[in-house]
Coordinates of C-alpha atoms and ligand atoms in Angstrom, one line a residue:
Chain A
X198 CA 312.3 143.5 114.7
X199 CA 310.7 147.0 114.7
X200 CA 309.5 146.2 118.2
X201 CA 312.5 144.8 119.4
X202 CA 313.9 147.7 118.4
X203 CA 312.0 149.8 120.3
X204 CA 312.3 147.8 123.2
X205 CA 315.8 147.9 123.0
X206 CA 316.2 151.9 122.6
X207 CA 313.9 152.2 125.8
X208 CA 316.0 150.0 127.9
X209 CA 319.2 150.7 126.8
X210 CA 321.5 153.4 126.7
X211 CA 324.8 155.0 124.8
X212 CA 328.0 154.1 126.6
X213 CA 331.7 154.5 126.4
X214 CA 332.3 153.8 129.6
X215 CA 334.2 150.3 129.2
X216 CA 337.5 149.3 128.0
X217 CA 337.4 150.0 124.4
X218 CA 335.9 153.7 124.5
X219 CA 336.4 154.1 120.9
X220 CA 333.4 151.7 120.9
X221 CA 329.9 153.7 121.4
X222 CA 327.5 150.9 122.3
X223 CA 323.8 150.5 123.5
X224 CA 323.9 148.6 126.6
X225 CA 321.8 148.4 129.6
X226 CA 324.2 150.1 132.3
X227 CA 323.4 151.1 135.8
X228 CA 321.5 153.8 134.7
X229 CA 318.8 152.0 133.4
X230 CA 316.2 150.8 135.3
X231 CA 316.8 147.2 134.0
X232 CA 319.7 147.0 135.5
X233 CA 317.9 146.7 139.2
X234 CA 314.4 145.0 138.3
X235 CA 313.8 141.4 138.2
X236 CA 311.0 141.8 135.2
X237 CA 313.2 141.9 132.3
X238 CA 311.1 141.9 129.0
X239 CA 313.9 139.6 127.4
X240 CA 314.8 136.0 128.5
X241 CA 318.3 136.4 129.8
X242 CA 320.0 139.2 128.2
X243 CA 323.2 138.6 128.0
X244 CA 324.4 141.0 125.1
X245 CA 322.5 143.6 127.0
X246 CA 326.1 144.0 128.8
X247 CA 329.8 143.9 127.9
X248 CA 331.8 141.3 129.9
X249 CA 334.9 141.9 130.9
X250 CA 335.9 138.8 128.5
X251 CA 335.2 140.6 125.6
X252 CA 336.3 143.5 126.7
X253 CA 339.6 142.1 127.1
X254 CA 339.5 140.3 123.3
X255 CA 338.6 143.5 121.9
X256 CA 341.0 145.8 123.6
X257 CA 344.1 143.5 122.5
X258 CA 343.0 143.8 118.6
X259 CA 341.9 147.4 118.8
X260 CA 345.8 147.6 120.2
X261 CA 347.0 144.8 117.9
X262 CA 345.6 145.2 114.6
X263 CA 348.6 143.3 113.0
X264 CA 347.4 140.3 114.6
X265 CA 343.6 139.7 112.5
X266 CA 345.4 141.5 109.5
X267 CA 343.9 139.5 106.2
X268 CA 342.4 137.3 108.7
X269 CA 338.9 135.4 108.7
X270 CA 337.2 136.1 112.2
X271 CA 334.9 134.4 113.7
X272 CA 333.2 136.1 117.1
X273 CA 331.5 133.0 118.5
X274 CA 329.2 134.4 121.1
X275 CA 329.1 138.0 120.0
X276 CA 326.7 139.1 122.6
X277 CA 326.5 143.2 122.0
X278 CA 328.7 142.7 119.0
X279 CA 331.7 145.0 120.5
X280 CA 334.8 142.4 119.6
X281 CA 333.4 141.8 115.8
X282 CA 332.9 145.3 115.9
X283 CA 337.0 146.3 117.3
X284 CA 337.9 143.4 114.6
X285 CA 335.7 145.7 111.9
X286 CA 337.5 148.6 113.1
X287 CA 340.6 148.1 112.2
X288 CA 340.1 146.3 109.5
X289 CA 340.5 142.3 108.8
X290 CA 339.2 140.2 105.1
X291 CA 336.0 138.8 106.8
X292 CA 334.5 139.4 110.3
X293 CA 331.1 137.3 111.8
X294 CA 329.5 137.9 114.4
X295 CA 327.8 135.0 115.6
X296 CA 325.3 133.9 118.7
X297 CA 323.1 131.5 119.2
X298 CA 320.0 134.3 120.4
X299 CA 318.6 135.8 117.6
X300 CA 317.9 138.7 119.6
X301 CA 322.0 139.3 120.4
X302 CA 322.1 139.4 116.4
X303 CA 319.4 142.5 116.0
X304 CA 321.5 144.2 119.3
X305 CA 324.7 143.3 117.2
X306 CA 323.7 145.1 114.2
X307 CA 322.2 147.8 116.0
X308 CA 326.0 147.9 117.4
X309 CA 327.5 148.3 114.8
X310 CA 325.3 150.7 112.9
X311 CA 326.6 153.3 115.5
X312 CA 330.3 152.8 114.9
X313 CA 329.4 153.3 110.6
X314 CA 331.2 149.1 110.4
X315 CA 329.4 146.3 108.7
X316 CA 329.7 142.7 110.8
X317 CA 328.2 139.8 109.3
X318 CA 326.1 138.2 111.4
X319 CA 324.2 134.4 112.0
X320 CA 322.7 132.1 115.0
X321 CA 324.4 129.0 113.9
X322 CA 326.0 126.8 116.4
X323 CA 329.5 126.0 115.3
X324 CA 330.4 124.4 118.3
X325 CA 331.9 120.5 117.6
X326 CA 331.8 122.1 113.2
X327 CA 335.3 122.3 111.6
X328 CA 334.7 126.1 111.0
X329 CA 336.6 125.5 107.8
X330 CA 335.8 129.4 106.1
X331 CA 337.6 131.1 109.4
X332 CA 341.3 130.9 110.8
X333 CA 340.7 133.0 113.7
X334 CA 338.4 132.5 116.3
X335 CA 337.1 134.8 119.3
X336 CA 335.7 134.0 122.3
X337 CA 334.4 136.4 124.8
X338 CA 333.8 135.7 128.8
X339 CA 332.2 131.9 127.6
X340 CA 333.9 129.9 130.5
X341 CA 331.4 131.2 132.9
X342 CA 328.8 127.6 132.9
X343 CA 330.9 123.9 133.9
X344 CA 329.2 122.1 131.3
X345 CA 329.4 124.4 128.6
X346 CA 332.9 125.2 129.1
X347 CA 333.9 121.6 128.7
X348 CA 332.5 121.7 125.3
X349 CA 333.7 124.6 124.4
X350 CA 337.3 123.9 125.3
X351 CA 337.7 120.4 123.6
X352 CA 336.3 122.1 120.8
X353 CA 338.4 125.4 120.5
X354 CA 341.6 122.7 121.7
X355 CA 341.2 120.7 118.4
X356 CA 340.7 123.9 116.3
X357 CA 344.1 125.0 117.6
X358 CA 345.6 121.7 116.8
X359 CA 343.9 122.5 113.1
X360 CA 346.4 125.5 113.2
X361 CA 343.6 128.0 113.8
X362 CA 344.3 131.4 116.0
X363 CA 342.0 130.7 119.3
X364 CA 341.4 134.0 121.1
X365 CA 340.4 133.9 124.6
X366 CA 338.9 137.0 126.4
X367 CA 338.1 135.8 130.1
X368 CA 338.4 137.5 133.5
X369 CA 339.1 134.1 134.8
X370 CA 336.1 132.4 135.7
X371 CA 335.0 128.7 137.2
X372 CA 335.4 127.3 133.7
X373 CA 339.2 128.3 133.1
X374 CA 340.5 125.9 135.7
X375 CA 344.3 125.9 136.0
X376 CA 344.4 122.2 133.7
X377 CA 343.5 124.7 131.0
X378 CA 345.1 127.6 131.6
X379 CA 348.2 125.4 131.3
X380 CA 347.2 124.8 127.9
X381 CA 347.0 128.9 127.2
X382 CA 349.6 131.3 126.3
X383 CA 348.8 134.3 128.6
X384 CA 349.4 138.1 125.6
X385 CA 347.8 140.5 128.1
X386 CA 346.1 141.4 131.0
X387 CA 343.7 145.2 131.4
X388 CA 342.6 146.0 134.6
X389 CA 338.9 146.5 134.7
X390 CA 336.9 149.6 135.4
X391 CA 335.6 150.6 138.7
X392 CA 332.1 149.8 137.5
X393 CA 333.2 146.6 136.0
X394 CA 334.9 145.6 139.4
X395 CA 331.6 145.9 141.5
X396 CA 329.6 143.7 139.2
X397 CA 332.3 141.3 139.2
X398 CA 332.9 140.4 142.7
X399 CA 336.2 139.8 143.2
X400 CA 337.8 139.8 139.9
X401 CA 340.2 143.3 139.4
X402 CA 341.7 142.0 136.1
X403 CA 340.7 140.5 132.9
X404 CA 343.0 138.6 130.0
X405 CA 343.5 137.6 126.6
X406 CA 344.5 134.2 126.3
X407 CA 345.5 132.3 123.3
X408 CA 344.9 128.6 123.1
X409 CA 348.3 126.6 122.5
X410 CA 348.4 124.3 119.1
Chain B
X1201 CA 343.5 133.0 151.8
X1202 CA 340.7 131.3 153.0
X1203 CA 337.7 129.8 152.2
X1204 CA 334.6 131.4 153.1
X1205 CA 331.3 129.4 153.9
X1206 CA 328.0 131.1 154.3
X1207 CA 324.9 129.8 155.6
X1208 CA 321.7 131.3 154.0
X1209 CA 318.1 130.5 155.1
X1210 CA 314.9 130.9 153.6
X1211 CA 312.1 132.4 156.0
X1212 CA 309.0 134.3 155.2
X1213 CA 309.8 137.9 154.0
X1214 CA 310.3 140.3 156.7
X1215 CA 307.7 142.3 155.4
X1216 CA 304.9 139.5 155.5
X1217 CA 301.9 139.6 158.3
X1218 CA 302.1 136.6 159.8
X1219 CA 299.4 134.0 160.9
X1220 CA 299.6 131.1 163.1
X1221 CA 298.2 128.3 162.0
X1222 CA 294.4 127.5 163.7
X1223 CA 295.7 124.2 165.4
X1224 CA 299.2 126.4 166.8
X1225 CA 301.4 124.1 165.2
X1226 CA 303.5 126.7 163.6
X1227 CA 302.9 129.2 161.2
X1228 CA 301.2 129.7 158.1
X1229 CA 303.7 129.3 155.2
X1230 CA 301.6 128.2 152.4
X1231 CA 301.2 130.8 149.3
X1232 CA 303.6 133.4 151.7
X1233 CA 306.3 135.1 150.0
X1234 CA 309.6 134.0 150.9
X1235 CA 313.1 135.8 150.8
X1236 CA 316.6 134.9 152.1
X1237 CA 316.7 135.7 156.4
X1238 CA 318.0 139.6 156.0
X1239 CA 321.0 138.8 158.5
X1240 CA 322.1 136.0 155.7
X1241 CA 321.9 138.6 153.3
X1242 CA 324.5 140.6 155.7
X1243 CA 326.7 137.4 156.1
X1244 CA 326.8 137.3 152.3
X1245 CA 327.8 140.2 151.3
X1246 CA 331.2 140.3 154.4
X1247 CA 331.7 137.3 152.6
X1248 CA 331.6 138.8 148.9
X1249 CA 333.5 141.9 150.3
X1250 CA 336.5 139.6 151.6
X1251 CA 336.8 138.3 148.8
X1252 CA 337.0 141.3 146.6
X1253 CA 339.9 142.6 149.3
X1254 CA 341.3 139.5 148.6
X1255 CA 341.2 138.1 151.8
X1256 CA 338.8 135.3 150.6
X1257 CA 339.7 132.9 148.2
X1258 CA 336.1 131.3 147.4
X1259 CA 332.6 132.0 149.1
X1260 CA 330.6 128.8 149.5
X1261 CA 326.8 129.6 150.2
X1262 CA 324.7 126.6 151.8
X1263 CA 321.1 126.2 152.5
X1264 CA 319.6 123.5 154.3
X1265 CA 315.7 122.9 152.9
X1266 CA 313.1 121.6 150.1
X1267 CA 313.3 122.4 146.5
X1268 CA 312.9 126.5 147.0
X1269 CA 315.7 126.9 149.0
X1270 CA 317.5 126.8 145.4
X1271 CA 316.1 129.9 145.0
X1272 CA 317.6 131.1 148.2
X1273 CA 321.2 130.2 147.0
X1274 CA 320.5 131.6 143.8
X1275 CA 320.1 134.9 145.4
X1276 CA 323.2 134.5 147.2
X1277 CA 325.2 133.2 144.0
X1278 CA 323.7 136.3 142.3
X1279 CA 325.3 138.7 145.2
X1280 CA 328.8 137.3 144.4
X1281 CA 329.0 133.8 146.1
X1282 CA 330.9 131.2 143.5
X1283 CA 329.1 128.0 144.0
X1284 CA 326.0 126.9 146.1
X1285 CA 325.7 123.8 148.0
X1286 CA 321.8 122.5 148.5
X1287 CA 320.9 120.2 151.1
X1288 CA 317.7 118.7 150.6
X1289 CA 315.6 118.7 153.4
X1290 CA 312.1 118.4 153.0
X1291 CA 308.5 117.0 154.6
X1292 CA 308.0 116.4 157.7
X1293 CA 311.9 116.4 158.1
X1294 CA 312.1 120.1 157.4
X1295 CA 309.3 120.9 159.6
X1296 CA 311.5 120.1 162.3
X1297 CA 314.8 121.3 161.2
X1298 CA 316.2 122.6 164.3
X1299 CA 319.7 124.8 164.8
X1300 CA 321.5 121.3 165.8
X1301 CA 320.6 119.8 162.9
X1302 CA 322.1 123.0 160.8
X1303 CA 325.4 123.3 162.8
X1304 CA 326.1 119.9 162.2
X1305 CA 325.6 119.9 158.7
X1306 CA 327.6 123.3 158.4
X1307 CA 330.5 121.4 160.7
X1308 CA 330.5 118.6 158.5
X1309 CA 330.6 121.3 154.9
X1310 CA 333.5 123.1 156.7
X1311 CA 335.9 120.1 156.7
X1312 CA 334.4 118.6 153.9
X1313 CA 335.1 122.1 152.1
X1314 CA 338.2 123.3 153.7
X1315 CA 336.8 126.3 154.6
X1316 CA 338.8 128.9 156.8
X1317 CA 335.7 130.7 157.8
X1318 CA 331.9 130.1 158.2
X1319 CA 329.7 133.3 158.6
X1320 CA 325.9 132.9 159.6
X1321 CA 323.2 135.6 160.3
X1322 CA 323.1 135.9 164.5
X1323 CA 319.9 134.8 164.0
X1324 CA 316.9 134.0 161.2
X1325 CA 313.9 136.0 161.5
X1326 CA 311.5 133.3 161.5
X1327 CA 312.1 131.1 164.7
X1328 CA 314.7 133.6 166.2
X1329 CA 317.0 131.0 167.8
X1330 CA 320.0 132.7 167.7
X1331 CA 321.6 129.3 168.5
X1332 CA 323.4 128.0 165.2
X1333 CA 326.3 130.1 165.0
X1334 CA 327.3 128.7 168.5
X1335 CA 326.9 125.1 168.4
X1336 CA 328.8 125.2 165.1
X1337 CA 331.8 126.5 165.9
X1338 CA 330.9 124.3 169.6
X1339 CA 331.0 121.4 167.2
X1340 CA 334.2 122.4 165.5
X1341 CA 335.7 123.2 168.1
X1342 CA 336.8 126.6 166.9
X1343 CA 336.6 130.2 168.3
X1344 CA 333.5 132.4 166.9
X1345 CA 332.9 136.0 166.8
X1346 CA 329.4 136.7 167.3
X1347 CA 326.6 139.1 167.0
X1348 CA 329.9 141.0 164.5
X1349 CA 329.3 144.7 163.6
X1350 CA 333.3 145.1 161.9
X1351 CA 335.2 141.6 160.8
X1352 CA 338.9 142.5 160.1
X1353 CA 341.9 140.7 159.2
X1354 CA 344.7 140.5 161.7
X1355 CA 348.4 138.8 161.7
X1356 CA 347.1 135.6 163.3
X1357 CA 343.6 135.8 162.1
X1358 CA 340.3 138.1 162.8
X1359 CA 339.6 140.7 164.9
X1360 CA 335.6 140.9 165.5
X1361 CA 333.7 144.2 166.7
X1362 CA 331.0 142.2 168.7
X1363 CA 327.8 144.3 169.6
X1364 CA 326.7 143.0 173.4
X1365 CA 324.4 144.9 175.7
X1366 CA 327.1 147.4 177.3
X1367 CA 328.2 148.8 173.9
X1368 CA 331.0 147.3 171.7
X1369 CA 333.1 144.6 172.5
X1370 CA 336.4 143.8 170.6
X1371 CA 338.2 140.2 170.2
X1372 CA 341.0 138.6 168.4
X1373 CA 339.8 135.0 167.1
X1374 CA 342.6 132.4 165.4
X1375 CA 341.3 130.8 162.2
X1376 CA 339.5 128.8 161.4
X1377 CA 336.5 130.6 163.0
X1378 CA 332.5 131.1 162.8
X1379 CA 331.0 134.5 162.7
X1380 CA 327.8 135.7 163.1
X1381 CA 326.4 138.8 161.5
X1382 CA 324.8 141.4 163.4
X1383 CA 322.4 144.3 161.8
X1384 CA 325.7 146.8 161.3
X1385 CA 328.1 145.1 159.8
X1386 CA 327.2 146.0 156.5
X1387 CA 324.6 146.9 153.8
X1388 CA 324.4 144.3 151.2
X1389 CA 324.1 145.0 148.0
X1390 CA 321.3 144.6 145.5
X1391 CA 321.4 141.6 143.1
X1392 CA 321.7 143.5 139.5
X1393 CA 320.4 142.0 136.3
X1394 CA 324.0 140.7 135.0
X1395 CA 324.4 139.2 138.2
X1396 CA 321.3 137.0 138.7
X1397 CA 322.1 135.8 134.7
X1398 CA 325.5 134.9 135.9
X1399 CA 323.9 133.4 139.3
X1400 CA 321.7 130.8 136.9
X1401 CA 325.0 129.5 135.3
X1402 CA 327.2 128.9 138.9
X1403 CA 327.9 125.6 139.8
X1404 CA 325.3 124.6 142.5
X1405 CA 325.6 120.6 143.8
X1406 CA 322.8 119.0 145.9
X1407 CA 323.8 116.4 148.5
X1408 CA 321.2 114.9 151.6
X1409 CA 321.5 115.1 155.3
X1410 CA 322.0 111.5 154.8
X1411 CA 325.1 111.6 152.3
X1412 CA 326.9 114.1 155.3
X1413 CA 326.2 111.4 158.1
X1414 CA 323.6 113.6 160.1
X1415 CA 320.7 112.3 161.9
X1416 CA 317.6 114.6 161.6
X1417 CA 315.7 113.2 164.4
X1418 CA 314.0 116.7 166.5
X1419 CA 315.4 117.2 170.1
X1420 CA 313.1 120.0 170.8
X1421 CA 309.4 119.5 170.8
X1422 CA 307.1 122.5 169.5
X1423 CA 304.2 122.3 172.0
X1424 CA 302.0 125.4 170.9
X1425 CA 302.6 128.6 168.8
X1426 CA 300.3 131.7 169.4
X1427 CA 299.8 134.9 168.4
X1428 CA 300.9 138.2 170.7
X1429 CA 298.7 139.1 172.7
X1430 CA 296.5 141.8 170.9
X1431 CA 297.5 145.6 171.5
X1432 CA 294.4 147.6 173.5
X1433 CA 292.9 150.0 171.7
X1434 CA 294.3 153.3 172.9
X1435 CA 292.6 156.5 173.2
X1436 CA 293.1 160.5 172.0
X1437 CA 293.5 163.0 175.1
X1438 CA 292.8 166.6 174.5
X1439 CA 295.7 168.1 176.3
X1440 CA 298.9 167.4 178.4
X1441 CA 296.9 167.9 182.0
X1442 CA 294.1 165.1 180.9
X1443 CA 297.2 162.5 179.7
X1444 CA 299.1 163.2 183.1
X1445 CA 296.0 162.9 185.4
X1446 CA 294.8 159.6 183.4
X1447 CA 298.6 158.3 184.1
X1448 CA 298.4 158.9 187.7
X1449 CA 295.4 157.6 187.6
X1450 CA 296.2 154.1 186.4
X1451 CA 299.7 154.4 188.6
X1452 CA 302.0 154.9 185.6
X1453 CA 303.3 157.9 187.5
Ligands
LIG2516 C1 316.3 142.4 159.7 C2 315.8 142.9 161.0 C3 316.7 143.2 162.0 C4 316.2 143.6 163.3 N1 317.1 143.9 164.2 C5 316.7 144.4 165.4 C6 317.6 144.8 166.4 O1 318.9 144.7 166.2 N2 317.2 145.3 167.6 C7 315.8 145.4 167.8 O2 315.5 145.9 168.9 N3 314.9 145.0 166.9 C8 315.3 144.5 165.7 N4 314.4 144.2 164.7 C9 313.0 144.3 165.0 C10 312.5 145.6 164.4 O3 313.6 146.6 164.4 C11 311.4 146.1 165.3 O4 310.3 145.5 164.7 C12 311.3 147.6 165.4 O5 312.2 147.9 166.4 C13 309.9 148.0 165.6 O6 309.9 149.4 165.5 P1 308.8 150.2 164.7 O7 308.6 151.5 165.2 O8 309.1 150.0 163.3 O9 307.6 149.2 165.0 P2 306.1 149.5 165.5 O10 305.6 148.1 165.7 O11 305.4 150.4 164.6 O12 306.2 150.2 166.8 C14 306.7 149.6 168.0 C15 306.2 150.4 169.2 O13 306.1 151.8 169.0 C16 305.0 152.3 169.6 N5 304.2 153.0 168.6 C17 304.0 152.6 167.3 N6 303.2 153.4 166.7 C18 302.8 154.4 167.6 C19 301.9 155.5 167.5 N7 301.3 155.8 166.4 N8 301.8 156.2 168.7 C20 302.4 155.9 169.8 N9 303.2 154.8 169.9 C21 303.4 154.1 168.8 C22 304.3 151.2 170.2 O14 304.7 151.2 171.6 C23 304.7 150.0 169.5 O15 304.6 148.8 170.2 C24 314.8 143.7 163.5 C25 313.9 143.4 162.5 C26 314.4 143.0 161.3 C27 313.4 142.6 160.2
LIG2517 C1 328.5 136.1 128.5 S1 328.0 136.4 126.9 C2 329.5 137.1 126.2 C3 329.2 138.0 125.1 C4 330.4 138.7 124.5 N1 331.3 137.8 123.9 C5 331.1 139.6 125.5 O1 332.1 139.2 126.0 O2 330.6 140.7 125.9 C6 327.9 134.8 126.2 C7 327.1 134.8 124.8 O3 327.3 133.5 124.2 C8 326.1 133.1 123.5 N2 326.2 131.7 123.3 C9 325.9 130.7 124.2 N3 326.1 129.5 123.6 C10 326.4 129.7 122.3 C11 326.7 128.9 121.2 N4 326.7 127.5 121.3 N5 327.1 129.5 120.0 C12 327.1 130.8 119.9 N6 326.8 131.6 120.9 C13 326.5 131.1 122.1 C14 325.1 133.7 124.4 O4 323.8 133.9 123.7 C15 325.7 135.0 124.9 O5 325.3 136.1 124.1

């Protein structure tokens, strides 16, 4: 920990500059050196950045705070922590941030240490599990791998039929194909930062989604 | 909007010395570093850049060669291709991959694909055929834009900025059409961190020469590689006068 830690203050640093600037996170950004070298001293970083997914999820409950009131949230793939953290913000009974890397988890707490919240946080996989101690569930940018986003989808689909809120933060990639987006109730779209655009090739726009019961 | 297909080639890094191999069957390529062909990387990235103007739907990169080639594509999926097609070539096979053999795997791609568009490097740094751009779109039977410095859309397709010998030539194409990338037409960019993690996730589908139908017997014959000739060693004049009388006197002058 107190080397990750290290680590992570060397290659990171303090940004605002994404969707949800009331956010203050440590990410690596294109000032960082990391952001250019192909020696990265962690194994695929991914909540080194905020994706436009989650930036999209936690914009809408930042703006929408109605929506997780009294709720039970879980973030599944938290990543840098930022939507637990929005969902903190404003306020809900329970927020978790949860990822599979324990790294993501010590970047998550580091997170949310600079915005003064508390988010829960754990590795567990709760992908295929009832997830019977939430009602609300996030998801951040998770469609981006085939496979993965078939699991994902069946999963989050019979969660929704199990009257749970499915949020889905996406800037539309392969996995969202038009089959599912059919099953998806479109609540907003955010255009995405200049900065955001270039890494994204091609995308201009992300959304929140919810998943139909 | 259309459908963009790219082919990308992996050749010895520009930078690399090279050395021909002692029995001048080719070059050494053993332990060499290897990068995508830097003209690729320019057909890329027009590709990329259509798509974020919206003028491109999908960019479909495609590499003919063994295992490593994967590599390759992963470079190109990290600069903002969507998926990657692989097709294996390897052995003895690969050793004599020739431009044919390329365009008529690309031909088969772009119907197999539905693509709009196929962009190539004008040529790859390694062999220096300059060949496969044209016998694609021969094979196709549709109208290419080579050697391209500027690719822009038009009403009833592209207009191409060509660079030829007198200057800049300027032509209207239809599509579908293949284009070939020239030095100018653009910088590409750099793969950046969140890319090349992205890149590892996009879809990437391996098929043979085989499964498209296309023979990879050799129609050229390599007979003998060598090395340039080796560079005299020159020599340091003291003064203008000395370098013009040593030019007249070996009749440059
Ligand atoms: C991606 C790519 C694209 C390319 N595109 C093109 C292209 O479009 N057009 C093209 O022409 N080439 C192209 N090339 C080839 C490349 O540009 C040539 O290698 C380059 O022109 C060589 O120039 P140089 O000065 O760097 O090379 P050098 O090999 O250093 O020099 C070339 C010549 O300069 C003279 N010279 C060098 N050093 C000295 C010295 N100290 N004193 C006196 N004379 C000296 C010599 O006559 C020598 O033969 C390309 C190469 C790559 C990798
Ligand atoms: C692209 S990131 C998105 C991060 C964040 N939601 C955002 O939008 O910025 C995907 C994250 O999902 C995590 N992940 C992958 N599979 C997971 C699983 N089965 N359960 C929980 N997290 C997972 C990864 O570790 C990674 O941090």
């Amino acid at each position: 920990m107190q080397n990750f830690k290290a680590l992570f203050l060397q290659h990171t640093s303090l940004t605002r500059n994404h969707l949800t600037p009331e956010i203050l996170l440590r990410l690596v950004t294109p000032s960082c050196p990391l952001w250019r070298s192909k020696d990265s001293p962690f194994e695929d970083p991914f909540w080194a950045f905020y994706w436009p997914g989650g930036q999209a999820t936690a914009r809408y409950i930042l703006d929408n705070p109605l929506i997780i009131k009294d709720r039970r949230v879980l973030d599944v793939g938290s990543g840098c922590g930022a939507t637990a953290i929005a969902a903190a913000l404003r306020g809900t009974k329970r927020v978790l941030a949860n990822d599979i890397d324990p790294v993501a988890v010590m970047a998550i707490k580091m997170n949310a240490e600079l915005n003064n919240v508390e988010v829960q946080t754990d590795t567990n996989n709760y992908i295929g599990t009832n997830c019977e101690e939430f009602d609300t569930i996030l998801i951040g940018d998770m469609f981006y791998d085939e496979d993965f986003g078939n699991m994902l989808f069946t999963w989050l689909r019979e969660l929704a039929s199990k009257d749970k809120m499915i949020l889905v933060g996406d800037p539309g990639r392969h996995g969202l194909t038009k089959k599912r987006l059919s099953q998806m109730t479109l609540l907003a779209q955010y255009k995405m930062s200049a900065e955001n655009c270039e890494e994204n090739n091609g995308f201009t726009h992300t959304s929140l989604w919810r998943i139909n019961k | 909007m259309a459908r963009v297909l790219v082919g990308v080639k992996r050749v010895i890094d520009y930078a690399v010395k090279i050395r021909v191999k002692p029995d001048k069957s080719g070059v050494v390529t053993d332990g060499v570093k290897h990068s995508m062909n830097p003209f690729d990387e320019i057909a890329v990235e027009e590709a990329v850049r259509m798509k974020e103007k919206k003028l491109a739907s999908e960019v479909i990169a495609v590499s003919c060669g063994p295992t490593q080639a994967q590599e390759t594509l992963r470079t190109a999926l990290a600069m903002g291709a969507d998926r990657a097609i692989h097709v294996e070539v390897a052995g003895p096979e690969y050793e004599t991959l020739q431009p044919l053999h390329v365009a008529k795997i690309l031909a088969k791609l772009s119907q197999d694909e539905k693509a709009d568009i196929v962009i190539v490097g004008k040529q790859a740094i390694d062999d220096d055929s300059n060949q496969t751009a044209q016998m694609t779109a021969a094979i196709l039977d549709w109208p290419q834009g080579t050697f391209a410095s500027k690719v822009e859309k038009s009403d009833s397709g592209l207009t191409v900025t060509r660079e030829i010998d007198g200057g800049l030539e300027v032509i209207k194409t239809k599509l579908p059409a293949v284009i070939s990338a020239d030095l100018r037409l653009n910088e590409p960019r750099y793969a950046t961190l969140p890319n090349i993690m992205k890149a590892k996730k996009k879809p990437m589908k391996k098929v043979s020469a085989k499964d498209l139908g296309v023979d990879l017997a050799p129609r050229i014959k390599i007979l003998s590689v060598e090395d340039p000739p080796v560079r005299q060693a020159g020599s340091i004049v003291p003064d203008v006068d000395t370098l013009v009388a040593k030019l007249k006197e070996g009749g440059h002058v």
